[in-house]
Amino acid sequence: MPLIQVKVFKDELSTEQSSEIISKITDVVTQATSEKLRDATWVVIEEIKDGQWGVGGKAL
């Protein structure tokens, strides 16, 4: 079962955008592998609060 995790800043995506991302990622996975995996493909969108990301030692 494929599990794809997408991490975004909190409140960056609407519910509709999240649904579209989930749908399109699932489509790409099944196109690259097998349609049989569609029902077993998990996509998780995780929102991260400001200050809980970091790049180059600096919180974003």
PDB file of N, CA and C in Angstrom:
ATOM      1  N   MET A   1       0.837  -1.173   0.000  1.00  0.00           N
ATOM      2  CA  MET A   1       0.000   0.000   0.000  1.00  0.00           C
ATOM      3  C   MET A   1       0.885   1.240   0.000  1.00  0.00           C
ATOM      4  N   PRO A   2       0.804   2.070  -1.014  1.00  0.00           N
ATOM      5  CA  PRO A   2       1.557   3.319  -1.025  1.00  0.00           C
ATOM      6  C   PRO A   2       0.985   4.314  -0.010  1.00  0.00           C
ATOM      7  N   LEU A   3       1.878   5.000   0.683  1.00  0.00           N
ATOM      8  CA  LEU A   3       1.492   6.065   1.603  1.00  0.00           C
ATOM      9  C   LEU A   3       2.305   7.298   1.232  1.00  0.00           C
ATOM     10  N   ILE A   4       1.628   8.333   0.791  1.00  0.00           N
ATOM     11  CA  ILE A   4       2.290   9.569   0.390  1.00  0.00           C
ATOM     12  C   ILE A   4       1.930  10.641   1.404  1.00  0.00           C
ATOM     13  N   GLN A   5       2.946  11.290   1.969  1.00  0.00           N
ATOM     14  CA  GLN A   5       2.731  12.355   2.933  1.00  0.00           C
ATOM     15  C   GLN A   5       3.073  13.692   2.285  1.00  0.00           C
ATOM     16  N   VAL A   6       2.167  14.649   2.439  1.00  0.00           N
ATOM     17  CA  VAL A   6       2.356  15.999   1.917  1.00  0.00           C
ATOM     18  C   VAL A   6       2.319  16.938   3.114  1.00  0.00           C
ATOM     19  N   LYS A   7       3.366  17.715   3.290  1.00  0.00           N
ATOM     20  CA  LYS A   7       3.413  18.649   4.412  1.00  0.00           C
ATOM     21  C   LYS A   7       3.343  20.069   3.871  1.00  0.00           C
ATOM     22  N   VAL A   8       2.449  20.858   4.453  1.00  0.00           N
ATOM     23  CA  VAL A   8       2.242  22.241   4.020  1.00  0.00           C
ATOM     24  C   VAL A   8       2.124  23.137   5.245  1.00  0.00           C
ATOM     25  N   PHE A   9       2.356  24.430   5.026  1.00  0.00           N
ATOM     26  CA  PHE A   9       2.121  25.379   6.107  1.00  0.00           C
ATOM     27  C   PHE A   9       0.635  25.392   6.456  1.00  0.00           C
ATOM     28  N   LYS A  10       0.341  25.573   7.733  1.00  0.00           N
ATOM     29  CA  LYS A  10      -1.039  25.600   8.218  1.00  0.00           C
ATOM     30  C   LYS A  10      -1.851  26.661   7.474  1.00  0.00           C
ATOM     31  N   ASP A  11      -3.062  26.292   7.133  1.00  0.00           N
ATOM     32  CA  ASP A  11      -4.040  27.172   6.473  1.00  0.00           C
ATOM     33  C   ASP A  11      -3.632  27.603   5.060  1.00  0.00           C
ATOM     34  N   GLU A  12      -2.714  26.881   4.426  1.00  0.00           N
ATOM     35  CA  GLU A  12      -2.306  27.208   3.054  1.00  0.00           C
ATOM     36  C   GLU A  12      -3.293  26.666   2.027  1.00  0.00           C
ATOM     37  N   LEU A  13      -3.944  25.553   2.332  1.00  0.00           N
ATOM     38  CA  LEU A  13      -4.826  24.897   1.371  1.00  0.00           C
ATOM     39  C   LEU A  13      -6.270  24.913   1.843  1.00  0.00           C
ATOM     40  N   SER A  14      -7.173  25.127   0.909  1.00  0.00           N
ATOM     41  CA  SER A  14      -8.598  24.985   1.217  1.00  0.00           C
ATOM     42  C   SER A  14      -8.944  23.496   1.203  1.00  0.00           C
ATOM     43  N   THR A  15     -10.117  23.167   1.679  1.00  0.00           N
ATOM     44  CA  THR A  15     -10.583  21.782   1.638  1.00  0.00           C
ATOM     45  C   THR A  15     -10.641  21.287   0.204  1.00  0.00           C
ATOM     46  N   GLU A  16     -11.081  22.149  -0.694  1.00  0.00           N
ATOM     47  CA  GLU A  16     -11.168  21.772  -2.108  1.00  0.00           C
ATOM     48  C   GLU A  16      -9.783  21.507  -2.697  1.00  0.00           C
ATOM     49  N   GLN A  17      -8.811  22.343  -2.355  1.00  0.00           N
ATOM     50  CA  GLN A  17      -7.448  22.144  -2.851  1.00  0.00           C
ATOM     51  C   GLN A  17      -6.853  20.846  -2.309  1.00  0.00           C
ATOM     52  N   SER A  18      -7.092  20.568  -1.046  1.00  0.00           N
ATOM     53  CA  SER A  18      -6.600  19.320  -0.459  1.00  0.00           C
ATOM     54  C   SER A  18      -7.206  18.117  -1.168  1.00  0.00           C
ATOM     55  N   SER A  19      -8.491  18.170  -1.435  1.00  0.00           N
ATOM     56  CA  SER A  19      -9.161  17.074  -2.140  1.00  0.00           C
ATOM     57  C   SER A  19      -8.579  16.873  -3.531  1.00  0.00           C
ATOM     58  N   GLU A  20      -8.294  17.973  -4.218  1.00  0.00           N
ATOM     59  CA  GLU A  20      -7.724  17.879  -5.563  1.00  0.00           C
ATOM     60  C   GLU A  20      -6.314  17.287  -5.527  1.00  0.00           C
ATOM     61  N   ILE A  21      -5.519  17.700  -4.557  1.00  0.00           N
ATOM     62  CA  ILE A  21      -4.168  17.149  -4.411  1.00  0.00           C
ATOM     63  C   ILE A  21      -4.231  15.652  -4.154  1.00  0.00           C
ATOM     64  N   ILE A  22      -5.113  15.234  -3.262  1.00  0.00           N
ATOM     65  CA  ILE A  22      -5.265  13.808  -2.951  1.00  0.00           C
ATOM     66  C   ILE A  22      -5.650  13.032  -4.203  1.00  0.00           C
ATOM     67  N   SER A  23      -6.603  13.542  -4.941  1.00  0.00           N
ATOM     68  CA  SER A  23      -7.064  12.875  -6.159  1.00  0.00           C
ATOM     69  C   SER A  23      -5.954  12.769  -7.201  1.00  0.00           C
ATOM     70  N   LYS A  24      -5.247  13.870  -7.432  1.00  0.00           N
ATOM     71  CA  LYS A  24      -4.215  13.882  -8.469  1.00  0.00           C
ATOM     72  C   LYS A  24      -3.010  13.031  -8.094  1.00  0.00           C
ATOM     73  N   ILE A  25      -2.616  13.054  -6.832  1.00  0.00           N
ATOM     74  CA  ILE A  25      -1.501  12.199  -6.410  1.00  0.00           C
ATOM     75  C   ILE A  25      -1.880  10.735  -6.566  1.00  0.00           C
ATOM     76  N   THR A  26      -3.091  10.385  -6.200  1.00  0.00           N
ATOM     77  CA  THR A  26      -3.560   9.009  -6.377  1.00  0.00           C
ATOM     78  C   THR A  26      -3.534   8.620  -7.846  1.00  0.00           C
ATOM     79  N   ASP A  27      -3.968   9.524  -8.723  1.00  0.00           N
ATOM     80  CA  ASP A  27      -3.927   9.260 -10.165  1.00  0.00           C
ATOM     81  C   ASP A  27      -2.503   8.982 -10.640  1.00  0.00           C
ATOM     82  N   VAL A  28      -1.554   9.803 -10.198  1.00  0.00           N
ATOM     83  CA  VAL A  28      -0.158   9.640 -10.620  1.00  0.00           C
ATOM     84  C   VAL A  28       0.404   8.303 -10.141  1.00  0.00           C
ATOM     85  N   VAL A  29       0.115   7.952  -8.897  1.00  0.00           N
ATOM     86  CA  VAL A  29       0.615   6.678  -8.369  1.00  0.00           C
ATOM     87  C   VAL A  29       0.062   5.509  -9.173  1.00  0.00           C
ATOM     88  N   THR A  30      -1.226   5.526  -9.465  1.00  0.00           N
ATOM     89  CA  THR A  30      -1.811   4.404 -10.208  1.00  0.00           C
ATOM     90  C   THR A  30      -1.338   4.382 -11.657  1.00  0.00           C
ATOM     91  N   GLN A  31      -1.083   5.537 -12.249  1.00  0.00           N
ATOM     92  CA  GLN A  31      -0.546   5.572 -13.614  1.00  0.00           C
ATOM     93  C   GLN A  31       0.874   5.020 -13.658  1.00  0.00           C
ATOM     94  N   ALA A  32       1.656   5.296 -12.630  1.00  0.00           N
ATOM     95  CA  ALA A  32       3.048   4.850 -12.593  1.00  0.00           C
ATOM     96  C   ALA A  32       3.191   3.390 -12.173  1.00  0.00           C
ATOM     97  N   THR A  33       2.168   2.849 -11.522  1.00  0.00           N
ATOM     98  CA  THR A  33       2.253   1.470 -11.029  1.00  0.00           C
ATOM     99  C   THR A  33       1.147   0.625 -11.638  1.00  0.00           C
ATOM    100  N   SER A  34       0.016   0.596 -10.958  1.00  0.00           N
ATOM    101  CA  SER A  34      -1.103  -0.227 -11.404  1.00  0.00           C
ATOM    102  C   SER A  34      -2.411   0.355 -10.884  1.00  0.00           C
ATOM    103  N   GLU A  35      -3.436   0.306 -11.710  1.00  0.00           N
ATOM    104  CA  GLU A  35      -4.764   0.770 -11.298  1.00  0.00           C
ATOM    105  C   GLU A  35      -5.255  -0.015 -10.082  1.00  0.00           C
ATOM    106  N   LYS A  36      -4.759  -1.216  -9.918  1.00  0.00           N
ATOM    107  CA  LYS A  36      -5.158  -2.055  -8.778  1.00  0.00           C
ATOM    108  C   LYS A  36      -4.798  -1.406  -7.437  1.00  0.00           C
ATOM    109  N   LEU A  37      -3.836  -0.486  -7.453  1.00  0.00           N
ATOM    110  CA  LEU A  37      -3.417   0.158  -6.205  1.00  0.00           C
ATOM    111  C   LEU A  37      -4.285   1.347  -5.805  1.00  0.00           C
ATOM    112  N   ARG A  38      -5.209   1.763  -6.668  1.00  0.00           N
ATOM    113  CA  ARG A  38      -6.020   2.957  -6.380  1.00  0.00           C
ATOM    114  C   ARG A  38      -6.677   2.879  -4.997  1.00  0.00           C
ATOM    115  N   ASP A  39      -7.352   1.789  -4.701  1.00  0.00           N
ATOM    116  CA  ASP A  39      -8.075   1.682  -3.429  1.00  0.00           C
ATOM    117  C   ASP A  39      -7.152   1.479  -2.232  1.00  0.00           C
ATOM    118  N   ALA A  40      -5.873   1.218  -2.491  1.00  0.00           N
ATOM    119  CA  ALA A  40      -4.924   0.994  -1.403  1.00  0.00           C
ATOM    120  C   ALA A  40      -3.943   2.151  -1.238  1.00  0.00           C
ATOM    121  N   THR A  41      -4.109   3.204  -2.030  1.00  0.00           N
ATOM    122  CA  THR A  41      -3.190   4.343  -1.973  1.00  0.00           C
ATOM    123  C   THR A  41      -3.679   5.364  -0.957  1.00  0.00           C
ATOM    124  N   TRP A  42      -2.824   5.657  -0.001  1.00  0.00           N
ATOM    125  CA  TRP A  42      -3.140   6.632   1.037  1.00  0.00           C
ATOM    126  C   TRP A  42      -2.376   7.918   0.746  1.00  0.00           C
ATOM    127  N   VAL A  43      -3.058   9.056   0.890  1.00  0.00           N
ATOM    128  CA  VAL A  43      -2.418  10.365   0.791  1.00  0.00           C
ATOM    129  C   VAL A  43      -2.799  11.132   2.057  1.00  0.00           C
ATOM    130  N   VAL A  44      -1.786  11.596   2.781  1.00  0.00           N
ATOM    131  CA  VAL A  44      -2.015  12.325   4.025  1.00  0.00           C
ATOM    132  C   VAL A  44      -1.451  13.732   3.866  1.00  0.00           C
ATOM    133  N   ILE A  45      -2.288  14.724   4.092  1.00  0.00           N
ATOM    134  CA  ILE A  45      -1.832  16.115   4.065  1.00  0.00           C
ATOM    135  C   ILE A  45      -1.737  16.588   5.506  1.00  0.00           C
ATOM    136  N   GLU A  46      -0.528  16.959   5.888  1.00  0.00           N
ATOM    137  CA  GLU A  46      -0.271  17.385   7.259  1.00  0.00           C
ATOM    138  C   GLU A  46       0.057  18.872   7.266  1.00  0.00           C
ATOM    139  N   GLU A  47      -0.660  19.622   8.088  1.00  0.00           N
ATOM    140  CA  GLU A  47      -0.403  21.054   8.212  1.00  0.00           C
ATOM    141  C   GLU A  47       0.574  21.296   9.359  1.00  0.00           C
ATOM    142  N   ILE A  48       1.584  22.108   9.093  1.00  0.00           N
ATOM    143  CA  ILE A  48       2.597  22.430  10.087  1.00  0.00           C
ATOM    144  C   ILE A  48       2.447  23.904  10.472  1.00  0.00           C
ATOM    145  N   LYS A  49       2.428  24.167  11.776  1.00  0.00           N
ATOM    146  CA  LYS A  49       2.289  25.545  12.266  1.00  0.00           C
ATOM    147  C   LYS A  49       3.542  26.363  11.960  1.00  0.00           C
ATOM    148  N   ASP A  50       3.352  27.681  11.856  1.00  0.00           N
ATOM    149  CA  ASP A  50       4.492  28.586  11.713  1.00  0.00           C
ATOM    150  C   ASP A  50       5.464  28.347  12.867  1.00  0.00           C
ATOM    151  N   GLY A  51       6.737  28.416  12.560  1.00  0.00           N
ATOM    152  CA  GLY A  51       7.756  28.235  13.587  1.00  0.00           C
ATOM    153  C   GLY A  51       8.142  26.792  13.813  1.00  0.00           C
ATOM    154  N   GLN A  52       7.416  25.852  13.213  1.00  0.00           N
ATOM    155  CA  GLN A  52       7.729  24.436  13.386  1.00  0.00           C
ATOM    156  C   GLN A  52       8.402  23.847  12.153  1.00  0.00           C
ATOM    157  N   TRP A  53       8.781  24.695  11.216  1.00  0.00           N
ATOM    158  CA  TRP A  53       9.578  24.329  10.046  1.00  0.00           C
ATOM    159  C   TRP A  53      10.928  24.984  10.233  1.00  0.00           C
ATOM    160  N   GLY A  54      11.922  24.428   9.633  1.00  0.00           N
ATOM    161  CA  GLY A  54      13.220  25.076   9.667  1.00  0.00           C
ATOM    162  C   GLY A  54      14.045  24.743   8.444  1.00  0.00           C
ATOM    163  N   VAL A  55      14.805  25.723   7.988  1.00  0.00           N
ATOM    164  CA  VAL A  55      15.735  25.534   6.880  1.00  0.00           C
ATOM    165  C   VAL A  55      17.020  26.262   7.246  1.00  0.00           C
ATOM    166  N   GLY A  56      18.137  25.599   7.103  1.00  0.00           N
ATOM    167  CA  GLY A  56      19.420  26.243   7.386  1.00  0.00           C
ATOM    168  C   GLY A  56      19.558  26.705   8.822  1.00  0.00           C
ATOM    169  N   GLY A  57      18.917  26.003   9.742  1.00  0.00           N
ATOM    170  CA  GLY A  57      19.002  26.348  11.154  1.00  0.00           C
ATOM    171  C   GLY A  57      18.076  27.469  11.591  1.00  0.00           C
ATOM    172  N   LYS A  58      17.214  27.926  10.690  1.00  0.00           N
ATOM    173  CA  LYS A  58      16.297  29.023  11.021  1.00  0.00           C
ATOM    174  C   LYS A  58      14.852  28.561  10.911  1.00  0.00           C
ATOM    175  N   ALA A  59      14.063  28.874  11.934  1.00  0.00           N
ATOM    176  CA  ALA A  59      12.637  28.539  11.919  1.00  0.00           C
ATOM    177  C   ALA A  59      11.914  29.428  10.923  1.00  0.00           C
ATOM    178  N   LEU A  60      10.969  28.839  10.237  1.00  0.00           N
ATOM    179  CA  LEU A  60      10.165  29.601   9.281  1.00  0.00           C
ATOM    180  C   LEU A  60       8.779  29.836   9.845  1.00  0.00           C
TER     181      LEU A  60
END
